[in-house]
Phi, psi and omega in degrees: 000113156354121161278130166275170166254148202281140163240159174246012177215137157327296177330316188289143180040091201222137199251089197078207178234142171259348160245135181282345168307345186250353176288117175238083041257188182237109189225156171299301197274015169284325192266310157277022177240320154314314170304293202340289164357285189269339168270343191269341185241017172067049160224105186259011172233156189207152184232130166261113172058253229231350190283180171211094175298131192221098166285158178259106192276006205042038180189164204280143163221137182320010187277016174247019211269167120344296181299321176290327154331271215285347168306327181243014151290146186030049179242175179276134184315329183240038162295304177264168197276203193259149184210123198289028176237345156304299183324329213258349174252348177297342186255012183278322207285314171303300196296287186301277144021286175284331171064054193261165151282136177211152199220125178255094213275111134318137172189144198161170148286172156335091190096029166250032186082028188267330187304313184271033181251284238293299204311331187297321174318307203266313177268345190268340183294255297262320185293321202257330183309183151315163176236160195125178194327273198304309186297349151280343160286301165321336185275334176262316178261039151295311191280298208314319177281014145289326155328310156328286161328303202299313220285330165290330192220027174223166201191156150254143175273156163294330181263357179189137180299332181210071184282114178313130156237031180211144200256140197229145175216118187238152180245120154267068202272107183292179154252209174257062109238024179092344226226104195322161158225342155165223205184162173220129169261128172212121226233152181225151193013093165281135153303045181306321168321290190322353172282321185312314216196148134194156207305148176283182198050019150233179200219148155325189202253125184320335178294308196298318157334296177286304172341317203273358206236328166205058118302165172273202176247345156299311193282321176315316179320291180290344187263356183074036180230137149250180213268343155338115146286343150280007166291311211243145179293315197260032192248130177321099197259341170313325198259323230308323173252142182249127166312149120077040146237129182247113177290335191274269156022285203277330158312327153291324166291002201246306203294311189302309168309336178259001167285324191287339177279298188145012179289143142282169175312300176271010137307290199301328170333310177262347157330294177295314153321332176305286207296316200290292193321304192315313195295330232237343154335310201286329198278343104027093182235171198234144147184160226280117215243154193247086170272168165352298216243037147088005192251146182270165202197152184244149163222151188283157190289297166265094199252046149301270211318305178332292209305322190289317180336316201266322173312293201330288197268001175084031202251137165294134200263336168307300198281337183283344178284296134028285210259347192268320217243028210186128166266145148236114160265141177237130170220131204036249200256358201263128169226092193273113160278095151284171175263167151275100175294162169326281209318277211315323176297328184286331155278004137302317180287289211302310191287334198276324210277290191297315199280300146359302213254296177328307159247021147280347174263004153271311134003279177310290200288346146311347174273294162313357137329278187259027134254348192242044151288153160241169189332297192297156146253039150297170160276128186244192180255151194214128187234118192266170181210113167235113237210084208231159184290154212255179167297141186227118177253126162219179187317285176267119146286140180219167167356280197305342175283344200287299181309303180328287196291335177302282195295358142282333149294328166274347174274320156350287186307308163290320281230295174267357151309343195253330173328304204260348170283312185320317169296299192279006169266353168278296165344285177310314179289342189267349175092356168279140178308132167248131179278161155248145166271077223297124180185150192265141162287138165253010175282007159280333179293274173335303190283339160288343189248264198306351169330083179326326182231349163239013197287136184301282217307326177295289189305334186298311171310336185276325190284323188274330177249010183289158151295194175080187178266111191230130213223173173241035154276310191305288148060239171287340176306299152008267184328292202291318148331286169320274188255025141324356171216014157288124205300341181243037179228159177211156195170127210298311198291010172270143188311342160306103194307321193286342181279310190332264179314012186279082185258039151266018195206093191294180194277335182278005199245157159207168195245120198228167169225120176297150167289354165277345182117142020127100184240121146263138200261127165273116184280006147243149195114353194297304170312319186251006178261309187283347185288297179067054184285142180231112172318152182275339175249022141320270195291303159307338141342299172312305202272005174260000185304164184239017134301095113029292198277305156328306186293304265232334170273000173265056202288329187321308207279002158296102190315328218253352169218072149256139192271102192254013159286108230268141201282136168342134155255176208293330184281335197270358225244289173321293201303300177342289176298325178302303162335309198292328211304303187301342190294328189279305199286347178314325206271029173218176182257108192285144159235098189261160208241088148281094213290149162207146191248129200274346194206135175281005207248328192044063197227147174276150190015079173208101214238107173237127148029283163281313179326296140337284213282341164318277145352300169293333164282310175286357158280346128097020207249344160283334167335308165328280198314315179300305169308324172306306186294313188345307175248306164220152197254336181235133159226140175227148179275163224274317197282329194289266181322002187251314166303283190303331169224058181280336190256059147244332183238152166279001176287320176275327171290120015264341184243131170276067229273310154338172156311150135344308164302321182302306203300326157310335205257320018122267176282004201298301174326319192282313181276351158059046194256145174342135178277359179230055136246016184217170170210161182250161152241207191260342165217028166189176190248123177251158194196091173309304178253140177295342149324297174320288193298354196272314192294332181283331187277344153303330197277344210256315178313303167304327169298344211269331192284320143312304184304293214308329176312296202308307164322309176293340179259357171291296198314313192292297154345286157337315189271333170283321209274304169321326167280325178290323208256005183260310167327296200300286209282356178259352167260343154322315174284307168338302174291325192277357164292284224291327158321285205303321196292286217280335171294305196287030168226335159269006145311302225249308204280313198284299179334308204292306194282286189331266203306359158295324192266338165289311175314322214271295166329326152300320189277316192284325159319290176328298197308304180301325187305322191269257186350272209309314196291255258291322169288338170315288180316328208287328203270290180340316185289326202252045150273269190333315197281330176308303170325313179280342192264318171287012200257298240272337170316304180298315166307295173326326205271298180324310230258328155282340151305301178290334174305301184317306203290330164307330181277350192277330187300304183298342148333316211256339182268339152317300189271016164295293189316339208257289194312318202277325176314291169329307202297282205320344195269333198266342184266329198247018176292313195283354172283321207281359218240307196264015180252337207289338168288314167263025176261309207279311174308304169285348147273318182297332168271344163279339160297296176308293186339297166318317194266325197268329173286334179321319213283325177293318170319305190243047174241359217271108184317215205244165171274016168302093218269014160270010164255112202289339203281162193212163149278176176297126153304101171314335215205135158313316182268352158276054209274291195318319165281316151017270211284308199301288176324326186274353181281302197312281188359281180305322164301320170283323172322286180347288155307344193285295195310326187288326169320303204293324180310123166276164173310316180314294187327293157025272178292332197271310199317299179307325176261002150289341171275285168299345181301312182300333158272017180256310208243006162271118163094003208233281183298136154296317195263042162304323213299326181270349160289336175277008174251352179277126184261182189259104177263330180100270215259109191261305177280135145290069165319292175301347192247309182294128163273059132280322149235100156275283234274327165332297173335319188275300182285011205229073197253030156244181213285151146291135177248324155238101176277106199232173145263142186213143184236109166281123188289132165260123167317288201322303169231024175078018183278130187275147160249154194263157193188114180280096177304099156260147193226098179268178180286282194306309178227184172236108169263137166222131202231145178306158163262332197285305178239015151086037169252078173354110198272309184214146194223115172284141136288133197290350190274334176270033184239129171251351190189139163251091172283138140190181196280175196247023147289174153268085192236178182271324205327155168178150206240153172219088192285145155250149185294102196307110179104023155265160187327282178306002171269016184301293189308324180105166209281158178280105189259097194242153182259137162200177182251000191227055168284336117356320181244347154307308201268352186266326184267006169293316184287327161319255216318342185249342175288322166280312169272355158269308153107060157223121187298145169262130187284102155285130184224132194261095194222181161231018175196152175180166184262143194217132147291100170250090200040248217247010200251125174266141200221150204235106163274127200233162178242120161247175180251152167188192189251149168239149159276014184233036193081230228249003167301110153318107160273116176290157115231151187278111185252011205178203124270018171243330212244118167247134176239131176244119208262088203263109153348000000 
């Protein structure tokens, strides 16, 4: 990829031209050779004025960076080369700054990038706004509902891959510092045919793909779908996989965006569930039966589908089977049931189909409405972004290119209405004559479509709302009546003599001609497109579903509010919207966006030509250029311009000292350029013609090319005197080192020689010195060993001697000992014989015994009585006391430990004892509760006068006294609160002044929820229609919940003598006055350590963030 170059002026290095107000001359190919250009060299923005032109390169180019944010934050628009993110900050600068409203109009065709300018926009406001918690949560789910949208109102076409098929206008509503606050969405005409039916070589609408592609096969299992993209009728198959799109991917990016926009679980359930009917609708076939009395009537063919259809949405299969094979009109007091032929029944399925998807995607934007709304009622700044389909000419044109091109035309009309207001309030505001401006109005084009009483949408309506046989041919008869003589309308059957020979224009077509050129309308489907009928026993159908969502999209299907007033039509609907549209945008300050796709190939750097000039022509942009040029083609402030050719007069070079203007005035004079190619204002310079301005950027190039001379020849002067006086002083230091060096090595030589000479002398001393000492020790030594060698001698002699005389005494005492033995043996021999086996058996076994209690005496475990180790059984034939001695023991221990227990202790055991059947194995944080006792009164109420007056109020015993932190729903921020438990009630008390907020009855508290982390968190539900439930249920924090939840369930298990449901979860529901709010536990990292945090993701949702 190319490295772009950075420029720092429109002016600078300039590729082509970059405001096209400046192209000289000015012509289409002159206008399209300049895009080429600027395309051929990866510069895809181009500016008419304050417009922004935008090619579509088809490939990523580094200009989107971080680093390009900040280059074109806070700059002047025509600072930089051009870009859409000047734009998007001249107009956040305006909006914030200026306190202006402001709109950002997209436009163009299918596959010229509009989708991916509203993102760019939208990530750089984003980028530049404020920073924080709540303003990045606005900031994400802003970006995050595009994803949604796309997955829902975009499809691929033969010209894009990812065509927007819906026109989208998002309010981006600021505060008074920049910094978003939510947004209002509003989308126009979905293209609901494409579920039904599409063109070949294009596809459905991107969800039904990602579903069937990355769903898992359990949720396909429930929604009834399989991963076959040929199992369903309304799915394309020619199409079916896209290069370079992963649908299974964009399916997990849809699900994660809509948690972050604010879907609860069961919402997105059903939402897809929504999606499953639509798909499994199309397999749904019909055929045709003969009744009695000759009239034909369909029954479906297969009723699987039906049935599952009906498992989804909760619909009775009797009655929607019915309603596919039946018509009913109620007219007054009257009501008639026809049968339904095939054709008619498939157009029953196929409308039930479209209007279902349809009005789930409105559904979808009112629901993301009203999370990324904002909070506040302050007054805000509003930045709009509309980002709507481009004029469209294609072979067959029908209804929808007709509304289409209608809302191009009106966007036309303002377009160049604010355009030319805009010049003249700068003109007025700059002190210059304003001119008129010759340029064609397209309002007889508008007024030919909108006309209230001869307008085609007027007439279409009438024709649609007449009796009779009404067809689109009478129709077209209609028109040819009407606007037969409109200068912009054409028709082969019209009465203008000059159309008669016209055999480009079949008979069934009319013709309007645009400010873009010459659209043919095919006038069938017209009729029946603007009607957009949904059967009544449809829509009741609908509204009888035990689906939540469904019923809520028929409201129309209630016997109890029918309406027998026949419903707008889809044209009048439009118009309607189109109105608001302009109106809202009158009330801002416009910015455009003009898209164009250089290839019908969606291929990179390949620019053709007729396609471009095509394109230009219907956008209407030399139109633009003309109107821009009309009066002056450049204007600049005065200090910016003074600054870029102050060095053409020496009166300004190098310092201007004067006003800005003078100095303007100054060099004009000096350069002696014509007086009527220029004009002042009050704060800039008009420059009529663009020859003027190209001739001050030749005079300023060449000046700038004499200074760089001059410069260079001051610097090199400079750089030789600096190297001779650097040279100079470096051979100085040199010589004075070199000096110092050669004394300090002849220093170093006499030291040297000395200290050798000291050594050799020092040493030779030593030496004599050592010779003396050593013979001295020597004489000394051999004494001592003598003395010692006649010691050891003499010892030696004693110690054989004492040896000898021992040995003879214990002699004489062995054989004494040998004798007496012997006597004895020979006298007890005759006793000793007949006794000696079981005298040797019992002893030697009263002897084992003896030694095994001994051993036991000191092996004897601890009196603990979890403590297990026993000793080893020594002997085989003790097995049996063995174990009996290991009972007693344990049994005694036991008893020794139970002794000790005071009653209190007792009482303690025991609700550690039930904690352990509420919360083993269930809670995570039981495990850090068992070593913890239960003390209960944590305050010293009675001892603190800080609550004396708690005290007073409070006259039966407490059983728990805590500090506790109560959650506020509104932003998930804890309050401190002191938890009291009396036998009878649940008091919760101020901590600061001790005054009871709420006093509970134990009888109305029904149930304690909390999760199964380690966190603190607990719910206290009440018994709905009791007193104490006005507020709605408790939501509290503590530290001591494990024993907070163990002595609620005593005290109320004693006095109600009814067990309390602990319910143990990780998402559950809490009552808040009149709203149920879903607390859900998540796992996450915290920034404040291992502290569990609430927040607020929604009005439905609290996420609690668990270490």
């Amino acid at each position: 990829m190319a490295k772009m170059e950075v420029k720092t002026s429109l002016l600078d290095n300039m590729i082509g031209v970059g405001d096209m107000v400046l192209l000289e001359p000015l012509n289409e190919d002159s206008f399209i050779n300049n895009l080429k250009k600027r395309f051929d060299h990866n510069e895809v923005y181009t500016y008419i004025g304050s417009v922004v032109i935008s090619i579509n390169p088809y490939r990523s180019l580094p200009i989107y960076t971080p680093e390009k944010v900040e280059e074109y934050r806070n700059r002047n628009f025509y600072e930089l080369s051009p870009h859409i993110f000047a734009l998007s900050d001249e107009a956040y600068r305006s909006l914030r700054d200026q306190d202006k409203d402001q709109c950002i109009l997209i436009t163009g065709e299918s596959g010229a990038g509009k989708t991916e300018a509203s993102k760019l926009v939208m990530s750089y406001v984003a980028a530049v706004c404020g920073k924080g918690a709540e303003v990045n949560q606005v900031k994400e789910q802003l970006l995050q509902s595009n994803p949604v949208l796309e997955a829902f109102g975009n499809a691929k076409t033969v010209r894009n891959d990812n065509s927007s098929r819906f026109g989208k206008y998002m309010d981006i509503e600021f505060d008074f510092k920049g910094d978003p606050l939510g947004g209002v969405i509003s989308n126009y005409l979905l293209e609901k045919s494409r579920v039904v039916k599409q063109p070949r070589g294009e596809r459905n609408f991107h969800i039904f793909y990602q579903i069937l592609s990355g769903a898992s096969e359990d949720f396909l299992c429930k929604l009834k779908l399989e991963q076959d993209f040929s199992r369903y009728n309304y799915l394309g198959l020619d199409s079916a996989k896209v290069n370079g799109v992963d649908d299974a991917a964009n399916f997990r990016t849809v699900r994660n965006a809509m948690q972050i926009v604010g879907f609860m679980d069961h919402e997105t359930q059903s939402v897809f569930e929504v999606v499953a009917a639509v798909l499994k609708l199309g397999n749904i076939e019909f055929k045709p039966e003969s009744r009695v009395n000759g009239l034909d009537e369909s029954k479906i063919k297969d009723k699987n589908e039906l049935k599952e259809i009906c498992e989804l949405t909760g619909i009775d299969q009797s009655v929607l089977e019915r309603a596919f094979s039946f018509r009913t009109v109620e007219a007054k007091q009257e009501k008639v049931s026809t049968t339904l032929n095939v054709a008619q029944a498939y157009y029953a399925r196929d409308a039930l189909a479209k209007n279902l998807y349809s009005r789930l995607f409105s559904w979808l934007v009112t629901r993301i409405n009203e999370s990324i709304k904002a909070q506040t009622k302050v007054r805000k700044k509003v930045m709009g972004v509309l980002d709507i389909y481009g004029f469209e000419i294609f072979e067959d044109n029908s209804f929808e290119q007709f509304i289409i091109n209608y809302c191009n035309e009106k966007l036309q009309q303002i377009f160049i209405e604010l355009t030319l207001k805009e010049e003249q309030e700068e003109y007025i505001r700059e002190g210059i004559e304003w001119t008129h401006i010759e340029y064609f109005n397209n309002a007889i084009i508008c007024d030919l479509i909108e006309n209230n009483q001869t307008g085609i949408l007027a007439m279409l309506d009438e024709e649609c709302l007449r009796p009779g046989t009404v067809t689109d041919d009478t129709f077209l008869e209609k028109l040819n009546q009407v606007c037969a003589t409109h200068q912009h309308f054409e028709s082969r059957m019209s009465k203008c003599s000059r159309f008669l020979n016209d055999t480009s224009l079949p008979h069934s077509c009319f013709r309007i001609q645009h400010y873009a050129g010459k659209v043919m309308y095919q006038v069938e489907g017209f009729v029946d497109k603007n009607n957009d009928l949904l059967y009544r026993d449809l829509s009741q159908a609908m509204w009888k579903a035990n689906h939540s969502l469904i019923k809520a999209l028929f409201p129309e299907g209630n016997p109890a509010k029918i309406n027998l007033k026949r419903p707008p039509t889809a044209g009048s609907q439009f118009k309607a919207s189109v109105a608001t549209l302009m109106k809202n945008l009158q009330t801002k300050n416009p910015n455009y966006i003009r898209c164009i796709k250089p290839n019908d190939k969606k291929a990179a750097h390949i620019f053709n030509d007729a396609l471009v000039c095509h394109q230009i022509r219907y956008l209407g942009l030399l139109e633009n250029v003309r109107v821009r040029r009309a009066g002056y083609a450049f204007r600049q402030a005065y200090e910016p311009c003074l600054e870029r050719y102050k060095m053409l007069c020496k009166q300004t070079w190098p310092h201007w000292r004067g006003p800005a203007r003078a100095g303007v005035e100054v060099l004009f004079n000096e350069l002696e350029i014509p007086e009527e190619e220029f004009s002042f204002g009050r704060s800039k310079i008009f420059i009529r013609n663009p020859r003027t301005l190209f001739k001050l950027e030749d005079l300023r190039k060449q000046r700038l090319e004499d200074l760089a001379t001059l410069i260079e020849k001051i610097y090199r002067g400079w750089k030789c005197r600096t190297h001779f006086l650097l040279m100079k002083k470096s051979q100085i230091v040199i010589a004075s080192w070199y000096r110092r060096y050669a004394q300090q090595k002849k220093y170093q030589k006499i030291k040297s020689s000395a200290i050798i000479v000291q050594s050799y002398i020092r040493g030779w001393k030593a030496r004599k010195l050592l010779r003396e000492l050593k013979h001295q020790k020597r004489c000394n030594e051999a004494a001592t060993i003598i003395a010692a060698y006649w010691h050891g001698t003499q010892a030696r002699r004693e110690l054989r001697r004492l040896k000898e005389e021992a040995r003879n005494k214990h002699a004489i005492a062995v054989i004494w000992a040998y004798w007496l033995g012997y006597k004895v043996r020979r006298e007890y021999r005759k006793f000793f014989r007949a006794n000696a086996g079981r005298k040797i058996y019992e002893f030697t076994l009263q002897r084992l015994v003896q030694k095994y209690f001994l051993e036991m005496k000191n092996k004897m475990p601890s009196l603990s009585p979890i403590d297990k180790n026993w000793p080893a059984r020594p002997y085989l034939f003790l097995d049996s006391t063995h174990k009996e001695l290991k009972r007693i023991f344990h049994l005694w221990r036991c008893k020794k430990y139970r002794d000790q227990f005071t009653d209190q202790q007792k009482l303690i055991y025991e609700e550690k004892l039930e904690a352990s059947e509420l919360f083993k194995d269930k809670k995570a944080l039981y495990p850090a509760s068992v070593g913890q006792p239960f003390q209960g009164a944590y305050l010293e109420i009675s001892k603190n006068p800080k609550y004396k007056k708690l005290k007073d109020a409070v006259d039966e015993k407490i059983i728990i006294a805590e500090v506790v932190n109560k959650i506020n729903r509104a932003n998930g921020k804890a309050t401190s609160r002191i938890f009291l438990l009396t036998k009878n009630n649940v008091l919760l008390a101020d901590q600061k002044s001790g005054n009871i907020k709420s006093e509970v009855p134990l009888g109305d508290v029904t149930k304690v929820s909390m999760s199964s982390q380690n966190d603190g968190f607990f719910a206290v539900h009440l018994k709905e229609g009791s007193g104490a439930a006005g507020k709605g249920d408790f939501l509290l924090s503590s530290d001591h919940l494990i024993e907070m939840a163990t002595k609620l369930y005593r005290t109320t298990l004693s006095q109600t003598k009814q067990k309390l449901n602990i319910e143990i979860s990780d998402e559950f529901l809490v009552q808040f006055r009149q709203d149920k709010v879903c607390v859900k536990f998540i796992q996450g990292s915290q920034k404040n350590g291992n502290i569990p945090t609430c927040k607020r993701k929604n009005n439905r949702l609290l996420e609690v963030a668990v270490p």
